[in-house]
Coordinates of C-alpha atoms and ligand atoms in Angstrom, one line a residue:
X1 CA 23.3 -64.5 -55.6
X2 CA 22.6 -61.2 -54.5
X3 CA 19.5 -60.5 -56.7
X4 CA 18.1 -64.2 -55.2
X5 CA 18.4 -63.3 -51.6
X6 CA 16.7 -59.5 -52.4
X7 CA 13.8 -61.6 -53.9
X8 CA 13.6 -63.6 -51.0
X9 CA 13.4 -61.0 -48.1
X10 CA 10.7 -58.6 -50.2
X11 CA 8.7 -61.7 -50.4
X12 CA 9.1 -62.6 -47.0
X13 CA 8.7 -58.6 -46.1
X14 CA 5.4 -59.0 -47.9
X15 CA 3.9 -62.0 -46.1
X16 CA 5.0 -60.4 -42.9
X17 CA 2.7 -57.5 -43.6
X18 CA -0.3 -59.3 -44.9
X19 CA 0.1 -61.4 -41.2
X20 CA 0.0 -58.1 -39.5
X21 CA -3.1 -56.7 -41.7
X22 CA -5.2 -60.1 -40.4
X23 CA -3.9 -59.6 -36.9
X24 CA -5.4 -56.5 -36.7
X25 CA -8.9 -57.3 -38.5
X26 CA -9.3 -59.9 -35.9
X27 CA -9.3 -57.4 -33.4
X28 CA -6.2 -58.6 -31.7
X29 CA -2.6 -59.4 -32.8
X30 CA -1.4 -55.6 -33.1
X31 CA 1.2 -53.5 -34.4
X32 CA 4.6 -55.5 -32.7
X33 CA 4.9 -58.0 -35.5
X34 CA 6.9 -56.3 -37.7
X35 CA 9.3 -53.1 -37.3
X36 CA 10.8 -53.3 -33.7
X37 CA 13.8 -51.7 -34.2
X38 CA 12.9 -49.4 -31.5
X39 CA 11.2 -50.4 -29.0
X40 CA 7.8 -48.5 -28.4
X41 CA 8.9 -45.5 -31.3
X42 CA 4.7 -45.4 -31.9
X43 CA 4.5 -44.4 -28.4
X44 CA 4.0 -40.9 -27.7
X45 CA 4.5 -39.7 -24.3
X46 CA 1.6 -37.8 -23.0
X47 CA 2.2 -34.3 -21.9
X48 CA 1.0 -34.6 -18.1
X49 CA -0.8 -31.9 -16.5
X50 CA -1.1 -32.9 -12.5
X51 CA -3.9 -30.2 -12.2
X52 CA -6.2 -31.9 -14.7
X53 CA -5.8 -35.7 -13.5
X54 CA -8.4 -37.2 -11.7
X55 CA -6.7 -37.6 -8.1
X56 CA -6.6 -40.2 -6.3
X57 CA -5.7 -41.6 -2.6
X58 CA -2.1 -43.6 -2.1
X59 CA -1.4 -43.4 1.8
X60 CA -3.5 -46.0 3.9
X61 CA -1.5 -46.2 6.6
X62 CA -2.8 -46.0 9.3
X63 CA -0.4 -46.9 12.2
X64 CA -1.1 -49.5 15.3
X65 CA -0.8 -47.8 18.7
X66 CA 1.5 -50.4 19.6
X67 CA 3.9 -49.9 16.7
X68 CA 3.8 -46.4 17.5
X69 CA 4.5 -47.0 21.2
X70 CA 8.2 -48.7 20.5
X71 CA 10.8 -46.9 21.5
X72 CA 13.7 -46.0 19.1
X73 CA 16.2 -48.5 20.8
X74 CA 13.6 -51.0 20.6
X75 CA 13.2 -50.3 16.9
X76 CA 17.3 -50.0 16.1
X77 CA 18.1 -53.3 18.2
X78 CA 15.3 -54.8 15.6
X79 CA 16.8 -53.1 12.7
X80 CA 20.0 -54.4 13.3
X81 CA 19.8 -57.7 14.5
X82 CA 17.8 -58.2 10.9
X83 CA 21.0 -56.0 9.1
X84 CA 18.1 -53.5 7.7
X85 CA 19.6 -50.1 6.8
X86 CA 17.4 -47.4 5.6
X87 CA 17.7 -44.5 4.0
X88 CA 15.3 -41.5 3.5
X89 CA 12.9 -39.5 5.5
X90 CA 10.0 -40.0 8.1
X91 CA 10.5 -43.9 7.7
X92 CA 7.8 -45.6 9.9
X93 CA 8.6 -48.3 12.4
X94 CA 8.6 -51.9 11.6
X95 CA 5.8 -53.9 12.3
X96 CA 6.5 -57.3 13.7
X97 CA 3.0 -59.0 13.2
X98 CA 0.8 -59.6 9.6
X99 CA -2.1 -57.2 12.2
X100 CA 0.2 -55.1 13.3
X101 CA 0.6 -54.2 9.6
X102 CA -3.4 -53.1 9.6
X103 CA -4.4 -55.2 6.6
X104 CA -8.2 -56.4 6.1
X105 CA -9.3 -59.4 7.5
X106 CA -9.5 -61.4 4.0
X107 CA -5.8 -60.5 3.8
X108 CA -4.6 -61.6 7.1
X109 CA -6.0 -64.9 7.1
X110 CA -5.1 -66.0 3.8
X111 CA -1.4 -65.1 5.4
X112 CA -2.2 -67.8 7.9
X113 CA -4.1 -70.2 5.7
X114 CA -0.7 -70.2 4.0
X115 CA 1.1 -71.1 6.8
X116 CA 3.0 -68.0 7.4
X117 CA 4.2 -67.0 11.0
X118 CA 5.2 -63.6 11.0
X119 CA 6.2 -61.1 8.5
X120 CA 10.0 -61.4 7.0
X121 CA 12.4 -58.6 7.6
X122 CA 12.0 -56.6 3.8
X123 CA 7.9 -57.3 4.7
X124 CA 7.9 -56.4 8.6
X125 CA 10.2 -52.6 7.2
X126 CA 8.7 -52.4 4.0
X127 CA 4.7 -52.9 4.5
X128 CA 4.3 -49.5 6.3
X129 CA 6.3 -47.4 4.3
X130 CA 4.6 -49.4 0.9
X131 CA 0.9 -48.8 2.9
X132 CA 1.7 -44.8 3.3
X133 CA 2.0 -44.1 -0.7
X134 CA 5.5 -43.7 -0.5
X135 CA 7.8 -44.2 -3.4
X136 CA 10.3 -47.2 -2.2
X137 CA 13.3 -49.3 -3.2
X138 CA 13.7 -52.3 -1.2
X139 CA 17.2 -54.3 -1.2
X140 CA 16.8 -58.3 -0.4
X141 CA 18.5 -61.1 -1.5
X142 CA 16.2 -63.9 -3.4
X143 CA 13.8 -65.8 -1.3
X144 CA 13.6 -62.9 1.3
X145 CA 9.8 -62.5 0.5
X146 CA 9.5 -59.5 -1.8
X147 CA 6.5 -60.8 -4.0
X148 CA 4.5 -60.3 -0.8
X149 CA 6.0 -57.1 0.0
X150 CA 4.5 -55.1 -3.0
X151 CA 1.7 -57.1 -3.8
X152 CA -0.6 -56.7 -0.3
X153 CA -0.3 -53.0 -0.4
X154 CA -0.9 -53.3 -3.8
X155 CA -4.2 -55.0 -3.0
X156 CA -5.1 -52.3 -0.5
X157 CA -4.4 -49.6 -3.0
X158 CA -6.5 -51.3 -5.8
X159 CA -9.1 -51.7 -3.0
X160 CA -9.3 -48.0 -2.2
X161 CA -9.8 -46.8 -5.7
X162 CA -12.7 -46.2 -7.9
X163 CA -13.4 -49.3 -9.9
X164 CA -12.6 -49.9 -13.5
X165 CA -14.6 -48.8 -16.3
X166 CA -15.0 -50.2 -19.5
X167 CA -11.5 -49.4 -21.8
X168 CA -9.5 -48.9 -18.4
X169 CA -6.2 -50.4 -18.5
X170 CA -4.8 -51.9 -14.7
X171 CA -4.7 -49.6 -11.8
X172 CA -1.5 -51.8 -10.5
X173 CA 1.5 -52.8 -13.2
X174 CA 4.5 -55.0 -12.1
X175 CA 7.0 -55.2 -14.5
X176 CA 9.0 -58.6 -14.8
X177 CA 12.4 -59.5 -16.2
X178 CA 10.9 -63.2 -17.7
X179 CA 7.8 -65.5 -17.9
X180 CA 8.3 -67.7 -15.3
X181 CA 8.9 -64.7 -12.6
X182 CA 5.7 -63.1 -14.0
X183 CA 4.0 -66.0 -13.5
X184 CA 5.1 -66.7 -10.1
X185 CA 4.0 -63.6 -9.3
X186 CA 0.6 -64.1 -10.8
X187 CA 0.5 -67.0 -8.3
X188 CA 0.7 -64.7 -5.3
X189 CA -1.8 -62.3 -6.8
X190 CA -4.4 -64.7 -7.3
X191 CA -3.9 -66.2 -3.9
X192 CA -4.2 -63.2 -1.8
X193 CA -6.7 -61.1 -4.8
X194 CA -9.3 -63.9 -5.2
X195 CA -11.4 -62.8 -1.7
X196 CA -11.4 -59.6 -2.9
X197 CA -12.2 -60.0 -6.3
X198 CA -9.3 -58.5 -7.8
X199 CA -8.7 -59.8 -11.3
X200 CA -5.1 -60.0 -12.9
X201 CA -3.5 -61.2 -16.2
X202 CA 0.3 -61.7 -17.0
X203 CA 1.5 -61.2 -20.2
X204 CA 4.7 -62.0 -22.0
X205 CA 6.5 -62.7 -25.0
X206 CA 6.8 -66.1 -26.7
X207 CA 3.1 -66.7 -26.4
X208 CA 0.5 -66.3 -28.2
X209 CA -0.7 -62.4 -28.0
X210 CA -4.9 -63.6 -28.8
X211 CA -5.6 -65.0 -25.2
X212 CA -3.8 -62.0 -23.5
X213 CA -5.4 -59.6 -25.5
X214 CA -8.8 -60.8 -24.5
X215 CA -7.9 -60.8 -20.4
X216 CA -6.8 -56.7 -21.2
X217 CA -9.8 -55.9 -22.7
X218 CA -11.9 -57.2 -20.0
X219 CA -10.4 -55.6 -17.9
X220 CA -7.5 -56.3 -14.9
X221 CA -6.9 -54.2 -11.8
X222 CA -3.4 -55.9 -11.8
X223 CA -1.4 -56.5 -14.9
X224 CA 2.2 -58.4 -14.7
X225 CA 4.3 -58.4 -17.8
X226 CA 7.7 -58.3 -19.4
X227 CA 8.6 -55.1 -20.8
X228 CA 8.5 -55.9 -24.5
X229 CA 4.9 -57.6 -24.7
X230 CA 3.3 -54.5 -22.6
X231 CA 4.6 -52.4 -24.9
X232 CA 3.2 -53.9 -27.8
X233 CA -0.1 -54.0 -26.6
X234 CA 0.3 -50.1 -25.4
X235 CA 1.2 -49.7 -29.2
X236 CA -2.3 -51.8 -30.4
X237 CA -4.1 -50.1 -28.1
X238 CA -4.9 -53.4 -26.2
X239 CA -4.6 -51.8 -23.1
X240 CA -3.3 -48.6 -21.5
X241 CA -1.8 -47.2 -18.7
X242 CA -4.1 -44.1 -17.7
X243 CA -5.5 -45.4 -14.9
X244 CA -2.2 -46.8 -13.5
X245 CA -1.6 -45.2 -10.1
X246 CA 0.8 -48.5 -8.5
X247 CA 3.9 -49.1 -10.3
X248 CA 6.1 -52.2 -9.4
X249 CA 10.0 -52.9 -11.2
X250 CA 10.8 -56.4 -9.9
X251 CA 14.1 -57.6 -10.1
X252 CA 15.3 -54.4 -11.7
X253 CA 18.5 -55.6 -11.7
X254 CA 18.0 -58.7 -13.6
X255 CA 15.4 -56.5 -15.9
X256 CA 18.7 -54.0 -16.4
X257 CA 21.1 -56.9 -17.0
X258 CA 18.8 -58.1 -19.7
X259 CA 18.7 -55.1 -21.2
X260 CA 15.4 -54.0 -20.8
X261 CA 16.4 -50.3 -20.0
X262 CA 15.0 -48.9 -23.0
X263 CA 11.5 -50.5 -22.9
X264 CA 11.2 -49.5 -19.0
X265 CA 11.9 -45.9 -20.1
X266 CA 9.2 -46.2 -22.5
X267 CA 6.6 -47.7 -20.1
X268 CA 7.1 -45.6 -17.2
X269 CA 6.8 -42.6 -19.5
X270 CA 3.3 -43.6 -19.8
X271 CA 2.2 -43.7 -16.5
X272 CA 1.2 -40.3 -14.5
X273 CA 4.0 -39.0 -12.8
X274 CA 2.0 -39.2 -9.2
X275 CA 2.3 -42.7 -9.3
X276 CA 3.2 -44.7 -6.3
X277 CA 6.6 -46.5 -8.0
X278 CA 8.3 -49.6 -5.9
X279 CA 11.6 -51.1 -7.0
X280 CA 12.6 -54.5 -6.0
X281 CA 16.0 -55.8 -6.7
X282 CA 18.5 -58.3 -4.9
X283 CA 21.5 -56.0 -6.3
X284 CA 22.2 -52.7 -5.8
X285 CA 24.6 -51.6 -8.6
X286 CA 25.5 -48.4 -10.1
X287 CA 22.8 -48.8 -13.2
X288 CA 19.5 -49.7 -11.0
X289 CA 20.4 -46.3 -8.5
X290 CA 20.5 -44.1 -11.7
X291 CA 16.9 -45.9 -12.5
X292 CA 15.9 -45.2 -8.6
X293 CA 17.1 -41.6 -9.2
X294 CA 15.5 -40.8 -12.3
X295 CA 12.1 -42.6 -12.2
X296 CA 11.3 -42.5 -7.9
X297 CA 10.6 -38.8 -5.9
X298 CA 11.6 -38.9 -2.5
X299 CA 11.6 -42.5 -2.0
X300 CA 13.2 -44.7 0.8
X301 CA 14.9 -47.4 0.7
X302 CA 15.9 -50.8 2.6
X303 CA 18.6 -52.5 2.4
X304 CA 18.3 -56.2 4.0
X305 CA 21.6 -57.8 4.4
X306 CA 25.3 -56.5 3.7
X307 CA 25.0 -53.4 1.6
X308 CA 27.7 -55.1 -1.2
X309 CA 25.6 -58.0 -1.4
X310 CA 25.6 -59.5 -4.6
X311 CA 24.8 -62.8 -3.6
X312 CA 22.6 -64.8 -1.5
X313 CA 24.6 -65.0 2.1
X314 CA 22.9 -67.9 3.1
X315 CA 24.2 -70.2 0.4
X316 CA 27.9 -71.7 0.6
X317 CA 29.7 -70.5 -2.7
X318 CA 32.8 -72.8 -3.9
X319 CA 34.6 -71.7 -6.5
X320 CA 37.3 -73.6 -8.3
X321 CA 39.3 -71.6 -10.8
X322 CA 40.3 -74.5 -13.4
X323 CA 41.8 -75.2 -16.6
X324 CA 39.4 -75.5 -19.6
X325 CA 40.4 -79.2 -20.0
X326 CA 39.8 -79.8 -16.8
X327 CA 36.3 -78.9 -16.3
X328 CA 34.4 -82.2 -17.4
X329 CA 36.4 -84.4 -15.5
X330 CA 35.9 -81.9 -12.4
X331 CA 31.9 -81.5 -13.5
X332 CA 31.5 -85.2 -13.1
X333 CA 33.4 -86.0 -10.0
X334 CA 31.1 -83.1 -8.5
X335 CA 28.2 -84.3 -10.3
X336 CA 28.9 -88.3 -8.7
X337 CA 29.1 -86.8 -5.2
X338 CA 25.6 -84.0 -5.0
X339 CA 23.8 -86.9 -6.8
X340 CA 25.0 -89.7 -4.1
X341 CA 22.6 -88.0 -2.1
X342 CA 18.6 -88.6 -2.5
X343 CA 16.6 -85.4 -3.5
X344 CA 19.6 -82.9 -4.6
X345 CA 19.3 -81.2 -7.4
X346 CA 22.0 -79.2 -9.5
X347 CA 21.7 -76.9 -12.1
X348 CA 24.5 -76.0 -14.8
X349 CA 24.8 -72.6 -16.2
X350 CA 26.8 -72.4 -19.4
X351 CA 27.8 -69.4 -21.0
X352 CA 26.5 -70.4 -24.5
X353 CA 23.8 -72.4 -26.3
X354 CA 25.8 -74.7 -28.3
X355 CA 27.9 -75.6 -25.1
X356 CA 24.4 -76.0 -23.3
X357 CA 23.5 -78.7 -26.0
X358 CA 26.8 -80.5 -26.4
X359 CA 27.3 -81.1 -22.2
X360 CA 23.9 -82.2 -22.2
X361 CA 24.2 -84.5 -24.8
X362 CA 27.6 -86.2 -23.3
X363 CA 25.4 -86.3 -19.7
X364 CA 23.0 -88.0 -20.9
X365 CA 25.1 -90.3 -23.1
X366 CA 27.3 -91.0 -19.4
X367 CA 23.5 -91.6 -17.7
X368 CA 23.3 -88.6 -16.2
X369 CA 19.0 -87.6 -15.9
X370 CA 19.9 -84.1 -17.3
X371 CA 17.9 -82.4 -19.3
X372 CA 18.2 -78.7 -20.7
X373 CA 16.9 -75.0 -21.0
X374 CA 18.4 -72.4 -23.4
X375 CA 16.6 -68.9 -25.5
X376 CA 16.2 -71.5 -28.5
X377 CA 14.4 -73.8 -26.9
X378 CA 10.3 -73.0 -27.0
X379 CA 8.3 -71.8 -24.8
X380 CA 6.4 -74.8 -24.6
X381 CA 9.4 -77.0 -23.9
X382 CA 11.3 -75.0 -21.5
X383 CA 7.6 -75.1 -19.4
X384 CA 8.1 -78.9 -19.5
X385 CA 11.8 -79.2 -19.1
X386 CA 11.5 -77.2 -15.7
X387 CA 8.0 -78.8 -14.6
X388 CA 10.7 -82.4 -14.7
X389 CA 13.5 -80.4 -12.9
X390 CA 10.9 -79.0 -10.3
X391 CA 9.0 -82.1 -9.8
X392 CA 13.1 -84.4 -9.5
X393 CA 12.0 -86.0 -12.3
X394 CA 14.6 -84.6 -14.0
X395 CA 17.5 -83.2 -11.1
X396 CA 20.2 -81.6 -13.1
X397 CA 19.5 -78.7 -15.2
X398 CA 22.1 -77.5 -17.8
X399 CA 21.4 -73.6 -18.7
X400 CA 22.4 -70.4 -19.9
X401 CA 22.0 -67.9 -17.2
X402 CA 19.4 -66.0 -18.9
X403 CA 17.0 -69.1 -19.5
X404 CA 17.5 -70.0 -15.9
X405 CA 16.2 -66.9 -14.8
X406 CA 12.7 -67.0 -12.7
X407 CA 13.5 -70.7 -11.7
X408 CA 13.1 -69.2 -8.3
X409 CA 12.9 -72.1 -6.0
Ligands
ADP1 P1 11.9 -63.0 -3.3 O1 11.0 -62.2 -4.3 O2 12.4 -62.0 -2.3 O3 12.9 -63.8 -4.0 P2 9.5 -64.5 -2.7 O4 8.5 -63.4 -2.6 O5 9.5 -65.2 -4.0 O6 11.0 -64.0 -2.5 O7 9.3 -65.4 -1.5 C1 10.1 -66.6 -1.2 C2 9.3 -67.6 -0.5 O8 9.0 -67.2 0.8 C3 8.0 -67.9 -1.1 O9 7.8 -69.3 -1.2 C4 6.9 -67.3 -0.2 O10 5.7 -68.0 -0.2 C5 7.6 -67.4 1.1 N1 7.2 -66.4 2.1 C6 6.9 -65.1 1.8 N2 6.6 -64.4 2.9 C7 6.7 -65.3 3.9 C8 6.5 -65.1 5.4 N3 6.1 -64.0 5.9 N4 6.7 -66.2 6.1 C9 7.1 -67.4 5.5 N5 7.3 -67.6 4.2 C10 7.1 -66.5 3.4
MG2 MG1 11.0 -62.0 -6.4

């Protein structure tokens, strides 16, 4: 018995190298396919020197006479009828308009090609203080407009610095806690990038690393990714973070709750310690503040909303504390009344994978249009089984929490 399975894992051990040996004559493929016991342990961080790094420009800000011109009650009554506290020092006033905020032309009218009226509260406090170079957390619930909030300074900053040469790695990075976030984030850079010819890539795990690889190598001013696949291409050499000035952690506390920790560590070790870093998060708990305070200098932050949040205010929770046996029969009496109503969607969080399965099955098996979305399933079907759920084809979602991240709205 035991001298069978020995045979079996040296052979497997073997074909597993020879895979890694052809990834890397191809020129692409790299060194993550095999020992990842720790993430990034072939990265070395560089010793940093300040006085012998090229420097660079990170404050743009250039403030409108009339934002300047408010007076401090004007600027508290605004601050707290939107429930923004701030912490930090020489925080600049709010602006209340997308030109108020200073940003090129291209920029502004793509705001308003998109329909947008006027600049949400984490955009309208966080803009100026993101446009002056500052180090920032920013505290808003989901839906509150963050994307925007980091990636328009962002374009500035890429904007104002010398362009990419051949072998440079991106001169913005966001970090992302899954695909689909990374992605939706991609969206919003290529929308508000394109006029100004900023080119971007997203990379993440569970695809294949060829077609990424490619995009780094050409070169990307902006590069979105989950931890994990960033560092293995900072391992193959794919790309690198040299020129990497604009540092973004989005949903840091989804990123921490997924236990990312150790691969942010190892990323943000890369990057110069002059950096520009912005943290994003809809949570504010004791393990993303220890991340603020190692990783940001002097940085402010917003808070939008009750300072406990923890959930989206604007949402109606019910909760019904049950017996175990009583749950189906209470799932479908709930289920019978949201899907009474034409265009309502649910979605179904279990805590595991087999439970996922079997509740969809019996669903389905009652005539219920569920489908579901679990780490098992590929990438390629969880693409389609939310593409049904987003498009009603398919309303009701059955999930495990961590799947069902980045379903956004
Ligand atoms: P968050 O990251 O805070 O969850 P998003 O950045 O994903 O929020 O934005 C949520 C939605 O709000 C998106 O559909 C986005 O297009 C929209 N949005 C962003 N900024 C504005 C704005 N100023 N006015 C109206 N809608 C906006
Ligand atoms: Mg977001």
């Amino acid at each position: 018995m035991r001298g069978r399975s020995g045979r079996r894992s040296r052979s497997r051990e073997r074909r597993r190298s020879r895979s890694r040996d052809y990834g890397r004559d191809r020129g692409y493929g790299g060194g993550g396919g095999g020992r990842r016991n720790q993430a990034g342990s072939n990265l070395r961080k560089p010793r940093w020197d300040l006085s012998r790094l090229e420097p660079f420009k990170k404050d743009f800000y250039i403030p409108n006479p009339a934002v300047s011109a408010r007076s401090y009650y004007e600027i508290e009554d605004w601050r707290n009828s939107k429930e923004i506290t701030l912490r930090g020092k020489n925080i600049p006033n709010p602006v209340f308009t997308f030109e108020e905020a200073g940003f090129p032309e291209y920029v502004i009218n793509e705001l308003h090609k998109a329909g947008f009226k006027a600049p949400t509260p984490i955009q309208a406090q966080g803009w100026p203080i993101a446009l002056s170079g500052k180090d920032m957390v920013g505290i808003a619930s989901t839906g509150s407009g963050k994307t925007l909030s980091y990636i328009l300074p962002a374009i500035v900053h890429i904007n104002n610095q010398t362009r990419l040469s051949r072998g440079d790695g991106p001169i913005a990075l966001i970090l992302s806690p899954t695909r689909e976030l990374a992605q939706q984030i991609q969206q919003v850079a290529n929308e508000f990038g394109k006029t100004s010819k900023i080119r971007n890539t997203c990379v993440f795990g569970g695809a294949p690393k060829g077609p990424q690889a490619l995009d780094l190598m050409d070169g990307v001013e902006i590069v979105i990714a989950t931890p994990g696949r960033l560092i293995d291409f900072l391992e193959s050499g794919r790309t690198n973070l040299k020129r990497c000035t604009y540092l973004v952690l989005d949903e840091a506390d989804r990123m921490l709750d997924m236990g990312f920790e150790p691969q942010i560590r190892k990323v943000i070790e890369q990057i110069r310690p002059d950096r520009q870093t912005l943290m994003w998060s809809a949570t504010w708990p004791k393990e993303v503040q220890n991340l603020a305070s190692e990783f940001l200098k002097e940085y402010i932050q917003i808070n939008v909303g009750s300072l406990q949040l923890s959930a989206n205010h604007n949402i109606l929770q019910i909760i019904d504390v049950c017996q175990d046996y009583e749950k189906e029969s209470k799932l479908s009496t709930l289920l019978r009344e949201i899907m009474a109503e034409k265009d309502n969607k649910t979605i179904i969080f279990m805590e595991t994978k087999r439970r996922v399965d079997e509740v969809t099955r019996k669903m389905k098996r009652d005539g219920w249009p569920a489908v579901c979305i679990h780490g098992d399933k590929t990438q390629q079907e969880r693409d389609w089984v939310l593409q049904d759920f987003r498009t009603g084809k398919a309303p009701i979602l059955v999930a495990t929490d961590v799947a069902a991240r980045g379903l956004g709205e």
